[in-house]
Coordinates of C-alpha atoms and ligand atoms in Angstrom, one line a residue:
Chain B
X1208 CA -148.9 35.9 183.2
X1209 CA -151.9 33.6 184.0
X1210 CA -150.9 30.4 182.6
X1211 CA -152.5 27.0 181.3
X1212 CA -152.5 23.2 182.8
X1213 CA -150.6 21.9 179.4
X1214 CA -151.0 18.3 177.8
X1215 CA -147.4 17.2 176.9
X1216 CA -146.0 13.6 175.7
X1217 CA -143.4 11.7 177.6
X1218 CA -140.7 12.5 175.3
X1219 CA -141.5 16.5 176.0
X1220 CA -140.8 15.7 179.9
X1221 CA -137.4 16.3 179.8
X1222 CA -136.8 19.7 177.8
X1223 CA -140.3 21.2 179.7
X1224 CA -138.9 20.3 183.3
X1225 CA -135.1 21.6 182.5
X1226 CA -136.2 25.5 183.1
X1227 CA -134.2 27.5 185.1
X1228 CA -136.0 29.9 187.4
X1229 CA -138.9 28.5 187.1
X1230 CA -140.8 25.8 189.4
X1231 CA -142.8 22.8 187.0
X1232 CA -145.2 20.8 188.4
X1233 CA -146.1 17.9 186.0
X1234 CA -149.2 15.7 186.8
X1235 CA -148.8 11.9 185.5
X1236 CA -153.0 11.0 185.3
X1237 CA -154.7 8.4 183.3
X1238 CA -158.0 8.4 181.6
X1239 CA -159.6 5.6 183.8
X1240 CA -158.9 7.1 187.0
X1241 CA -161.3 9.0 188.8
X1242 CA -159.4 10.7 191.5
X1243 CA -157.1 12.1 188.5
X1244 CA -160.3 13.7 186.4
X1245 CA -161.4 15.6 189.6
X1246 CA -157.7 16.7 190.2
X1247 CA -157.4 17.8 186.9
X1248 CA -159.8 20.9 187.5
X1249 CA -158.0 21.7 190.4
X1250 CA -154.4 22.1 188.4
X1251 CA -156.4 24.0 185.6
X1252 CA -157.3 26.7 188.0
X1253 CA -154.2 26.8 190.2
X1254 CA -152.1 27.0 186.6
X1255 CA -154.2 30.5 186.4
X1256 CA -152.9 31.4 189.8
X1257 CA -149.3 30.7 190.4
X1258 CA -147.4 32.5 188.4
X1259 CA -144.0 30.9 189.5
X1260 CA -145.3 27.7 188.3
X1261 CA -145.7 26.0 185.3
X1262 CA -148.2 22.9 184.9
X1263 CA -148.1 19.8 182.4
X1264 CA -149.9 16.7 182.1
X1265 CA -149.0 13.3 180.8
X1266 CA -150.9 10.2 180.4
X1267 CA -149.1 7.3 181.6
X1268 CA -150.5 5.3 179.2
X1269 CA -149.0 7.0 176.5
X1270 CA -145.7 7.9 178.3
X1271 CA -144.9 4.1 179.9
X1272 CA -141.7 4.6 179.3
X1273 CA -141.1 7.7 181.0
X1274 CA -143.3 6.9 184.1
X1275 CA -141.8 3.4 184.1
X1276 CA -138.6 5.1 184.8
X1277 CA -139.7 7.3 187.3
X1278 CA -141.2 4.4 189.0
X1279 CA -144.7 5.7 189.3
X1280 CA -146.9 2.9 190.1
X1281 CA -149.9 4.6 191.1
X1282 CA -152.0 7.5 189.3
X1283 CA -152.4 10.5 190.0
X1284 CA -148.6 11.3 190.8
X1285 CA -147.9 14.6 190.7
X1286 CA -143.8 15.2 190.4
X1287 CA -142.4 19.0 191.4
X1288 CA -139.0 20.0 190.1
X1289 CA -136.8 22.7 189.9
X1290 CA -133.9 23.4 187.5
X1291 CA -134.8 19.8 186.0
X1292 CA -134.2 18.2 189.6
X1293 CA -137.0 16.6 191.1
X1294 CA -137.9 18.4 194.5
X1295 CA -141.0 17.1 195.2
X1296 CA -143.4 13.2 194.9
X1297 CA -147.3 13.8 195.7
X1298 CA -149.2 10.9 195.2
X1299 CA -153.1 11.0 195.2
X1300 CA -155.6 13.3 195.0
X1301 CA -155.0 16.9 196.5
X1302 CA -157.7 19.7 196.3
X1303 CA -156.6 23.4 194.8
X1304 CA -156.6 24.7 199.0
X1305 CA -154.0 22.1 199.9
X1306 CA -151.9 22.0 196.6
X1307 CA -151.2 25.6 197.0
X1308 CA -150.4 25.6 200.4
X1309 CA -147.9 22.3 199.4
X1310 CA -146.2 23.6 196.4
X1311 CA -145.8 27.1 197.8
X1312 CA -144.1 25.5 200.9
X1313 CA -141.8 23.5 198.4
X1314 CA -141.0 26.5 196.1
X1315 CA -138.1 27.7 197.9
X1316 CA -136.2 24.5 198.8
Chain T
X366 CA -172.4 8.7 179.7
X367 CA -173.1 11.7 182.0
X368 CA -171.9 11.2 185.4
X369 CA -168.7 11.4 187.8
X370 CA -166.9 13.1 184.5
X371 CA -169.1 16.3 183.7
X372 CA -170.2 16.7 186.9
X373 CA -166.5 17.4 188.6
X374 CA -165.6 19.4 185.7
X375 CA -168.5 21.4 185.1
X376 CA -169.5 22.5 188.5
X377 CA -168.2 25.5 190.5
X378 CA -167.2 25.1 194.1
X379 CA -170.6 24.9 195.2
X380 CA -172.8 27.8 196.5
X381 CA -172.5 27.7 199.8
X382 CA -176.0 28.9 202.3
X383 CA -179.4 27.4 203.8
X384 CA -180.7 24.5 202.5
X385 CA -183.9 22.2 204.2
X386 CA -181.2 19.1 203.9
X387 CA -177.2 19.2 204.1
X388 CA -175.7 15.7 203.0
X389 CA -172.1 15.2 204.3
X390 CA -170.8 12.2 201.4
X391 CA -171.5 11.5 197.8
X392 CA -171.6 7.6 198.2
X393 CA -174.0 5.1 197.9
X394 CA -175.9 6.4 201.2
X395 CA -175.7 10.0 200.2
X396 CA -176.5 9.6 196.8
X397 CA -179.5 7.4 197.8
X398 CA -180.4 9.9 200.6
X399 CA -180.1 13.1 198.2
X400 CA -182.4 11.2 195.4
X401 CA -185.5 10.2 198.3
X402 CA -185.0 13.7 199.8
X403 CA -184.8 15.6 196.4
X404 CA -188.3 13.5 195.7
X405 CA -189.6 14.7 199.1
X406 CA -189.5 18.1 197.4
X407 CA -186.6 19.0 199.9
X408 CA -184.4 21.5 199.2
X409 CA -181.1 19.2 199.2
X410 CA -177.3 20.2 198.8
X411 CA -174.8 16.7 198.6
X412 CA -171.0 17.8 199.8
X413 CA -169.4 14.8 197.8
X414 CA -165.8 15.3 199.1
X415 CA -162.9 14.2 197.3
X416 CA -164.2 10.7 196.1
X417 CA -167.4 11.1 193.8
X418 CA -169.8 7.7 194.1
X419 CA -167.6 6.7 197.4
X420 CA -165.8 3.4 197.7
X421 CA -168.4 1.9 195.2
X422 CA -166.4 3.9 191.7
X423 CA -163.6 2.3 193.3
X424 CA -164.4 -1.2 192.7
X425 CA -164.4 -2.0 189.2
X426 CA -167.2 -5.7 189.6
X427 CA -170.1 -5.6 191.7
X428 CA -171.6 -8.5 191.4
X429 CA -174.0 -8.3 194.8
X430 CA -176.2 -5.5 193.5
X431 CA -179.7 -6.9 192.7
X432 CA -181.2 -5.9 189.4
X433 CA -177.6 -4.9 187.8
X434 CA -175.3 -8.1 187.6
X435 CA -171.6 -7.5 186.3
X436 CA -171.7 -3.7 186.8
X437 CA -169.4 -1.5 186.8
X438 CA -168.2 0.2 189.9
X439 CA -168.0 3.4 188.7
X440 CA -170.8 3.5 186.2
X441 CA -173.0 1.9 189.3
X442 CA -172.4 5.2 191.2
X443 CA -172.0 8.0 188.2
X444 CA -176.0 6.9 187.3
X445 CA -176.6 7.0 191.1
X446 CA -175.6 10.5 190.9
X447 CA -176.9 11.6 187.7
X448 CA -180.6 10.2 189.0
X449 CA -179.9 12.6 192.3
X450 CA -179.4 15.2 190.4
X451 CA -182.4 14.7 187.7
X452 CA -184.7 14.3 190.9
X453 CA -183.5 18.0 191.8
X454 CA -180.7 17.6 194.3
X455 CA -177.6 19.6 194.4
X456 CA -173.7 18.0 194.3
X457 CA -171.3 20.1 195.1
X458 CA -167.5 19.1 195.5
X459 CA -166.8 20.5 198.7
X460 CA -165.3 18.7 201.8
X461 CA -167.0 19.0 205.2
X462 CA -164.7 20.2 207.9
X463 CA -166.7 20.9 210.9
X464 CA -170.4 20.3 212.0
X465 CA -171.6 22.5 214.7
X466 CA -175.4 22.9 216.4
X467 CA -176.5 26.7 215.7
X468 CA -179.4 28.2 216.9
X469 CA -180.9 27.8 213.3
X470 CA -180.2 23.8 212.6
X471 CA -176.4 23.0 211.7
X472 CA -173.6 24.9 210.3
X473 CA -171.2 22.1 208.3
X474 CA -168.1 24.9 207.2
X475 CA -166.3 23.1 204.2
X476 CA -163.5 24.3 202.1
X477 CA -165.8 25.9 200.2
X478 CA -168.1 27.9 202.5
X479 CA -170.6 27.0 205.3
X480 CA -173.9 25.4 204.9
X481 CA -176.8 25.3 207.2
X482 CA -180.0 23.6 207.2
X483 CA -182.0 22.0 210.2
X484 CA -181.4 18.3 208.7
X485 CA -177.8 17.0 208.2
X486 CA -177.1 13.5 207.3
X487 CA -173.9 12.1 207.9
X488 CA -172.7 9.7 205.1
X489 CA -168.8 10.4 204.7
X490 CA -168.2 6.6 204.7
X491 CA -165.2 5.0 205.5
X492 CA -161.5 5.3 204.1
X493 CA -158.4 2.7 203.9
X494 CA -156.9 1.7 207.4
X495 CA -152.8 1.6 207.2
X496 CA -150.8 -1.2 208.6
X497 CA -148.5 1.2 210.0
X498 CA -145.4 -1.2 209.0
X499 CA -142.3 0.5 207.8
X500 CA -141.8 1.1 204.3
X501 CA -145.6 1.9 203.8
X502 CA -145.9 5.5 204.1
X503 CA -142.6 5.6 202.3
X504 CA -143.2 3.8 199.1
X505 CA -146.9 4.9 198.7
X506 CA -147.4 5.5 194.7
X507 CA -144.0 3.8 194.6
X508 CA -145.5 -0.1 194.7
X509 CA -147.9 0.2 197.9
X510 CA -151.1 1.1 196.9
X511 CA -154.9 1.3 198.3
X512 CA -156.6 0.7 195.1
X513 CA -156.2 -2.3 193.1
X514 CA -159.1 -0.9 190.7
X515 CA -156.8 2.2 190.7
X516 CA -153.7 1.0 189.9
X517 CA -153.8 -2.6 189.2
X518 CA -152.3 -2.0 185.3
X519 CA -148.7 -0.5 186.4
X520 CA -148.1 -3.9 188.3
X521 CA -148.6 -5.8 184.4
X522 CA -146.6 -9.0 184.3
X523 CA -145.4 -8.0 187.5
X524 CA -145.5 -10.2 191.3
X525 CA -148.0 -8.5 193.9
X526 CA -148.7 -8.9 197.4
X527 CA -152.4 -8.1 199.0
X528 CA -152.9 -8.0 202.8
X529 CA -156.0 -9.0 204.1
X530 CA -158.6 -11.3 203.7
X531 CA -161.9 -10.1 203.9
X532 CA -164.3 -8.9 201.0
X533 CA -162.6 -6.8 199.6
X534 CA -158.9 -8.1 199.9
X535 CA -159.8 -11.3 198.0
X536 CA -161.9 -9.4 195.0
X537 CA -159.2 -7.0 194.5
X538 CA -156.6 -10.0 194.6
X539 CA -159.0 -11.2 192.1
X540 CA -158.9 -8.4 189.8
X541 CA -155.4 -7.9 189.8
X542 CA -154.9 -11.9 188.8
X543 CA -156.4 -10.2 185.5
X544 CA -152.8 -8.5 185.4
X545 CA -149.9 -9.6 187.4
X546 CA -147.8 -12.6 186.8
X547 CA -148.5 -13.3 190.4
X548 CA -150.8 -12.0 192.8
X549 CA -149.7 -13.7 196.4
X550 CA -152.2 -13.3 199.6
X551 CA -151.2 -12.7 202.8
X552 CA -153.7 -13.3 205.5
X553 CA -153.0 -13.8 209.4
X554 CA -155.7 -16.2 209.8
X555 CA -156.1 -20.0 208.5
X556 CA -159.2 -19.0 206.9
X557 CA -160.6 -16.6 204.6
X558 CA -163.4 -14.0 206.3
X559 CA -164.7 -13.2 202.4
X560 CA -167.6 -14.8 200.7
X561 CA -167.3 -18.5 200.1
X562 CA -168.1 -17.5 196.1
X563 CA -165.2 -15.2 196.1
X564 CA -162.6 -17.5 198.5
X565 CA -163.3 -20.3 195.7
X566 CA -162.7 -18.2 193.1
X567 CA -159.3 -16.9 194.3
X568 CA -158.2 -20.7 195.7
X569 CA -158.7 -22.4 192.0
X570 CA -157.1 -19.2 190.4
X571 CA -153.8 -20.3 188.8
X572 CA -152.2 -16.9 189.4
X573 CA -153.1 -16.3 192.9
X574 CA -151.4 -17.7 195.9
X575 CA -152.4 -17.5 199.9
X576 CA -150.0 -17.3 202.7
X577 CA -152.1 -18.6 205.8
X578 CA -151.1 -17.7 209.6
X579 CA -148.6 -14.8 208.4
X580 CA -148.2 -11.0 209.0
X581 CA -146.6 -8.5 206.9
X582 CA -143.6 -6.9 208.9
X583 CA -141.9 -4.7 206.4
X584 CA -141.7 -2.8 203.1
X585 CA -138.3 -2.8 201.3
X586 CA -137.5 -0.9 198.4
X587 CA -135.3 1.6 197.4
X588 CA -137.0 4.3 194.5
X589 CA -140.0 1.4 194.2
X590 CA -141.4 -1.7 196.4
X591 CA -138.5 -4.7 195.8
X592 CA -139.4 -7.0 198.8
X593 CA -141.4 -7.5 202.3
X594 CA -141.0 -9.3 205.1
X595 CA -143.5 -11.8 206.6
X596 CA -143.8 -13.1 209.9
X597 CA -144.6 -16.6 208.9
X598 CA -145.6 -19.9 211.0
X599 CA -141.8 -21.1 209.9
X600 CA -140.1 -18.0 210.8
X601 CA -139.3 -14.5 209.0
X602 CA -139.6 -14.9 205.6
X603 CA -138.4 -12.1 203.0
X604 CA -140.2 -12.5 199.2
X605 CA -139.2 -10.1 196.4
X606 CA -142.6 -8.3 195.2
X607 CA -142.9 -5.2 193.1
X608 CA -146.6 -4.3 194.6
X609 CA -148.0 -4.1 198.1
X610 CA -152.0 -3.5 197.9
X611 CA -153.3 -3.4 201.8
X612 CA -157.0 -4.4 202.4
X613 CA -157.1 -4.4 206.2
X614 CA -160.2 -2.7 207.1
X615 CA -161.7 1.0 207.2
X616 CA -162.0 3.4 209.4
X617 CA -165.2 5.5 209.5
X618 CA -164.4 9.3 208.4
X619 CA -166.2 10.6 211.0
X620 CA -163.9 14.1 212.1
X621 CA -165.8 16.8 211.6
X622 CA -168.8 15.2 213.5
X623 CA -167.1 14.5 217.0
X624 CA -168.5 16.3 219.5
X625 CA -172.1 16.8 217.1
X626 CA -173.0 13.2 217.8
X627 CA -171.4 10.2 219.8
X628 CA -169.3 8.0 218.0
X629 CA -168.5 4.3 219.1
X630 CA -164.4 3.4 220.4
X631 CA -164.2 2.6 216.7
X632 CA -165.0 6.2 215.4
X633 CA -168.8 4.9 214.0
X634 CA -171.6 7.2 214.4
X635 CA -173.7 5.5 217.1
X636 CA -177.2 5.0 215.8
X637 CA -180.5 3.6 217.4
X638 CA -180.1 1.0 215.2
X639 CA -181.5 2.7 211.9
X640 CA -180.5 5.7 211.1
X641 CA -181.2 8.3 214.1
X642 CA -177.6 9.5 216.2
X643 CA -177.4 10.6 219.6
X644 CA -178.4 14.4 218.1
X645 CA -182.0 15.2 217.6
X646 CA -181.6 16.1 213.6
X647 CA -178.7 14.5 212.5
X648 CA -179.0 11.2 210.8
X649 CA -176.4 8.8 209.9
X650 CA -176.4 6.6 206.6
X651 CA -173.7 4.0 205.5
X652 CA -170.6 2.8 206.3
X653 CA -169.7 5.6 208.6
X654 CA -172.2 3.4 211.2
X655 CA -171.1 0.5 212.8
X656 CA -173.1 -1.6 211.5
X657 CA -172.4 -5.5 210.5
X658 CA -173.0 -5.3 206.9
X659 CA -170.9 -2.6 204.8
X660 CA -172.2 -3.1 201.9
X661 CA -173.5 -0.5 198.7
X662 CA -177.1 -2.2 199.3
X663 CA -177.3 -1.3 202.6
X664 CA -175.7 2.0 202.4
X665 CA -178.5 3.0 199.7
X666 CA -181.3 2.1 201.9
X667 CA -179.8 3.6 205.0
X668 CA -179.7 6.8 202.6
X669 CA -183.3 5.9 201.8
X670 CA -184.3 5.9 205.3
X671 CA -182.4 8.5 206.4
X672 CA -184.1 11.0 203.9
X673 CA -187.6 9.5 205.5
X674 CA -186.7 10.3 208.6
X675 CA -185.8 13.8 207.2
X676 CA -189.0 14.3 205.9
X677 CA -190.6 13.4 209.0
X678 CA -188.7 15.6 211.4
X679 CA -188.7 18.5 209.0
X680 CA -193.2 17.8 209.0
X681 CA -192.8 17.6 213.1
X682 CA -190.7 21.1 213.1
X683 CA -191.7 23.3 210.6
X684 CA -190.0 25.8 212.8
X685 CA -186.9 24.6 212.1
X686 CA -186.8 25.2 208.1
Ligands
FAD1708 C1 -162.3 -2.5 197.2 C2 -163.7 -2.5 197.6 C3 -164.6 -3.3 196.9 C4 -166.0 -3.3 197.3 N1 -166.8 -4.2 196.6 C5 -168.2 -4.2 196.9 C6 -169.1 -5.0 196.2 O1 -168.7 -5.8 195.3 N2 -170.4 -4.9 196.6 C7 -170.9 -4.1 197.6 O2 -172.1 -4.1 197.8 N3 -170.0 -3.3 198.2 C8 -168.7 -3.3 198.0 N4 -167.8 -2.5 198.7 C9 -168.3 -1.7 199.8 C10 -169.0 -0.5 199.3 O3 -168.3 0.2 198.4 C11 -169.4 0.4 200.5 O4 -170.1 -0.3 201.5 C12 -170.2 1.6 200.1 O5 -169.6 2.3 199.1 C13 -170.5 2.5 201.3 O6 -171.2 3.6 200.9 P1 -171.3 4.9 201.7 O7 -172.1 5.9 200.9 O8 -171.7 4.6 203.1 O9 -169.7 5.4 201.9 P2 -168.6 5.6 200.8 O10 -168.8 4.8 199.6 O11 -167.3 5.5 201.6 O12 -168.7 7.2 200.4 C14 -168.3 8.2 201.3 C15 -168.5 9.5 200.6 O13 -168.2 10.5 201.5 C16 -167.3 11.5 201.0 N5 -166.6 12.1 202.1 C17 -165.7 11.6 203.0 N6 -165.3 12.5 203.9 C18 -166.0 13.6 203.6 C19 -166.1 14.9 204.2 N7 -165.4 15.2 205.3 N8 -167.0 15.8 203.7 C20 -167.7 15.5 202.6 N9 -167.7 14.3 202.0 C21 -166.9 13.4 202.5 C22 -166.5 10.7 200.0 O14 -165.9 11.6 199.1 C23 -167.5 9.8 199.4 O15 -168.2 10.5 198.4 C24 -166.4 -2.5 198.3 C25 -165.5 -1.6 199.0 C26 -164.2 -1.6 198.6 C27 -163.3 -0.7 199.3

């Protein structure tokens, strides 16, 4: 099933990243960074494409708790996990190509 | 406000083929280049990369740019692209791997197709140099950062280092004074290289601090930045800090043009001193030359010449188009 690039709050994180058998990828963006408004099309299309994956997004600035705790100090960070463990840190910008290439390599550890 | 937003979302991976002018970087020079060359009735095509508006959106004051004081980094280059794009140039979000001579012009294969054209100007600009000092790589997006403009409002009440002291190193030290409890300099000369109105500015501010004579050794931290290490004139010296913003030059992104055109030991496009390379063709806009000022003033009017000079060769070969 082709699915969506999602828009979740902070307090979501936790229940939408527990999943079993399935891989999340959740993008932490904010609204006055560039980098993250062009990466945001990118996630959008590979959410249609990889079916193994689900995609969220959360703006720090409404989740500071959350990214406080995850020590994210620089936006966009995009955080991979599996069974509710975090697998995977990419910081910065990333077109679709590369992404793919990245979290397919990831998926199986 | 149309711009960096609409255009990035709206556009499809651009349509790759032939176009009279291929512009490698959607900065300052290219933008400036696309609008002249767009005016010249050119058929133009911008491959912006990953950055839209360059290294100026990343800069939140600019206070050097005649005609617009206080402006906005970002706003500065989204209405340099919107203009580009009214005068009837293309902008296409697609990253220039390789640049080869063809038999037809150049062939510049992106990750979104090849373009051709006999005109390419090469205005990819410059990105961040590292330090290369351990913890860097490591803690990237975890306190060590590129962009104070960026990510200046995670480090709120919070003690920051900045390496450098040039330009750029003392304005984003300035602009992260707006947030941290402390913003501390380190700089491994006794003297600041940045304009005397900014080195003022950042010597009388309360919040900012300047470590003369020092180098930074070493990132510590375990899930975030906790401390570094400075080689001071009294010895080692360790400092807890929760930010490590590095402003120690840039290197030109010059790649997928080695081999098209000769590049200086510092990886510049070599230029007759405008905006001509060593390839008959190919002209070279911005900070990606070596020249002595790297500045958005000087990278727009490189882009303006460079789009004369494309005009001019296209005139004196109309074979080529
Ligand atoms: C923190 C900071 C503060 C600054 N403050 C000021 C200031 O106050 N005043 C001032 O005048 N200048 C300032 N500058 C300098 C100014 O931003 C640069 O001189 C100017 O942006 C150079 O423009 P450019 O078009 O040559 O290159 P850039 O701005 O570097 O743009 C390069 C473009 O090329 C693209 N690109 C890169 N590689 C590729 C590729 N392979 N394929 C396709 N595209 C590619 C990028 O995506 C980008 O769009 C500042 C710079 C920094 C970093």
């Amino acid at each position: 099933m082709a699915g969506i690039l999602k828009k979740i709050s902070g307090k979501e994180l936790a229940v939408v990243t527990a999943v079993k058998d399935r891989n999340v990828l959740v993008d932490f963006s904010a609204s006055w960074c560039g980098p993250c408004r062009m990466l945001h099309p990118q996630l959008e299309q590979l959410a249609a494409e990889m079916a193994g994956w689900d995609f969220y997004e959360i703006d720090v600035d409404e989740a500071q708790e959350e990214a406080g705790k995850l020590g994210i100090r620089s936006v966009p960070t995009m955080i991979a996990y599996s069974g509710g463990r975090e697998i995977e840190r990419l910081v910065g910008f990333r077109d679709k190509a590369s992404l793919k290439t990245q979290l397919s390599g990831i998926a199986g550890k | 406000m149309i711009g960096l937003v609409a255009g990035i979302v709206g556009q499809p991976s651009g349509p790759a083929g032939r176009r009279d002018v291929v512009i490698a970087g959607g900065g300052p020079a290219g933008l400036t280049a696309a609008l002249y060359s767009a005016r010249y009735r050119l058929s133009t095509v911008v491959l912006e990369g990953y950055q839209p508006g360059g290294q100026a959106a990343l800069t939140d004051r600019i206070d050097n740019y005649p005609g617009v004081p206080g402006a906005r980094g970002h706003e500065l280059a989204s209405l340099m692209r919107s203009q580009a794009v009214e005068a009837g140039a293309e902008i296409v979000p697609a990253r220039a791997v390789r640049s080869v001579h063809s038999e037809e012009g150049f062939a510049t294969e992106t990750d979104s197709g090849t373009f051709e054209s006999p005109v390419l100007v090469i205005a990819t600009g410059a990105a961040p140099k590292k330090l290369g000092v351990p913890g860097e790589e490591r803690l990237y997006g975890r306190g060590v950062s590129y962009c104070a403009t960026c990510d200046a409002p995670f480090f709120r009440g919070r003690r920051v280092l900045v390496v450098g002291g040039g330009d750029s190193a003392v304005k984003e030290a300035l602009h992260l004074a707006g947030y941290a409890s402390s913003v501390t300099v380190v700089h491994r000369r006794d003297a600041l290289r940045a304009e005397p109105v900014l080195a003022s500015k950042l010597l009388k501010n309360p919040v900012c601090g300047v470590i003369w004579n020092s180098r930074l050794l070493e990132i510590r931290g375990g899930d975030g930045v906790e401390s570094v290490l400075l080689e001071t004139p009294g010895g080692p010296r360790e400092l807890e800090m929760d930010g490590v913003f590095v402003y120690v030059g840039r290197r030109a992104e010059t790649d997928p043009f080695r081999g098209l055109v000769e590049l200086g030991d510092d990886g510049t496009v070599v230029t007759d001193g405008t905006v001509r390379t060593s390839r008959e063709g190919v002209f070279a806009a911005g900070d990606v030359t070596g020249r002595e000022l790297r500045q958005i003033i000087t990278a727009a009017a490189d882009g303006a010449r460079a789009a004369a000079a494309a005009y001019d060769y296209l005139q004196h070969h109309p074979a080529a188009v």
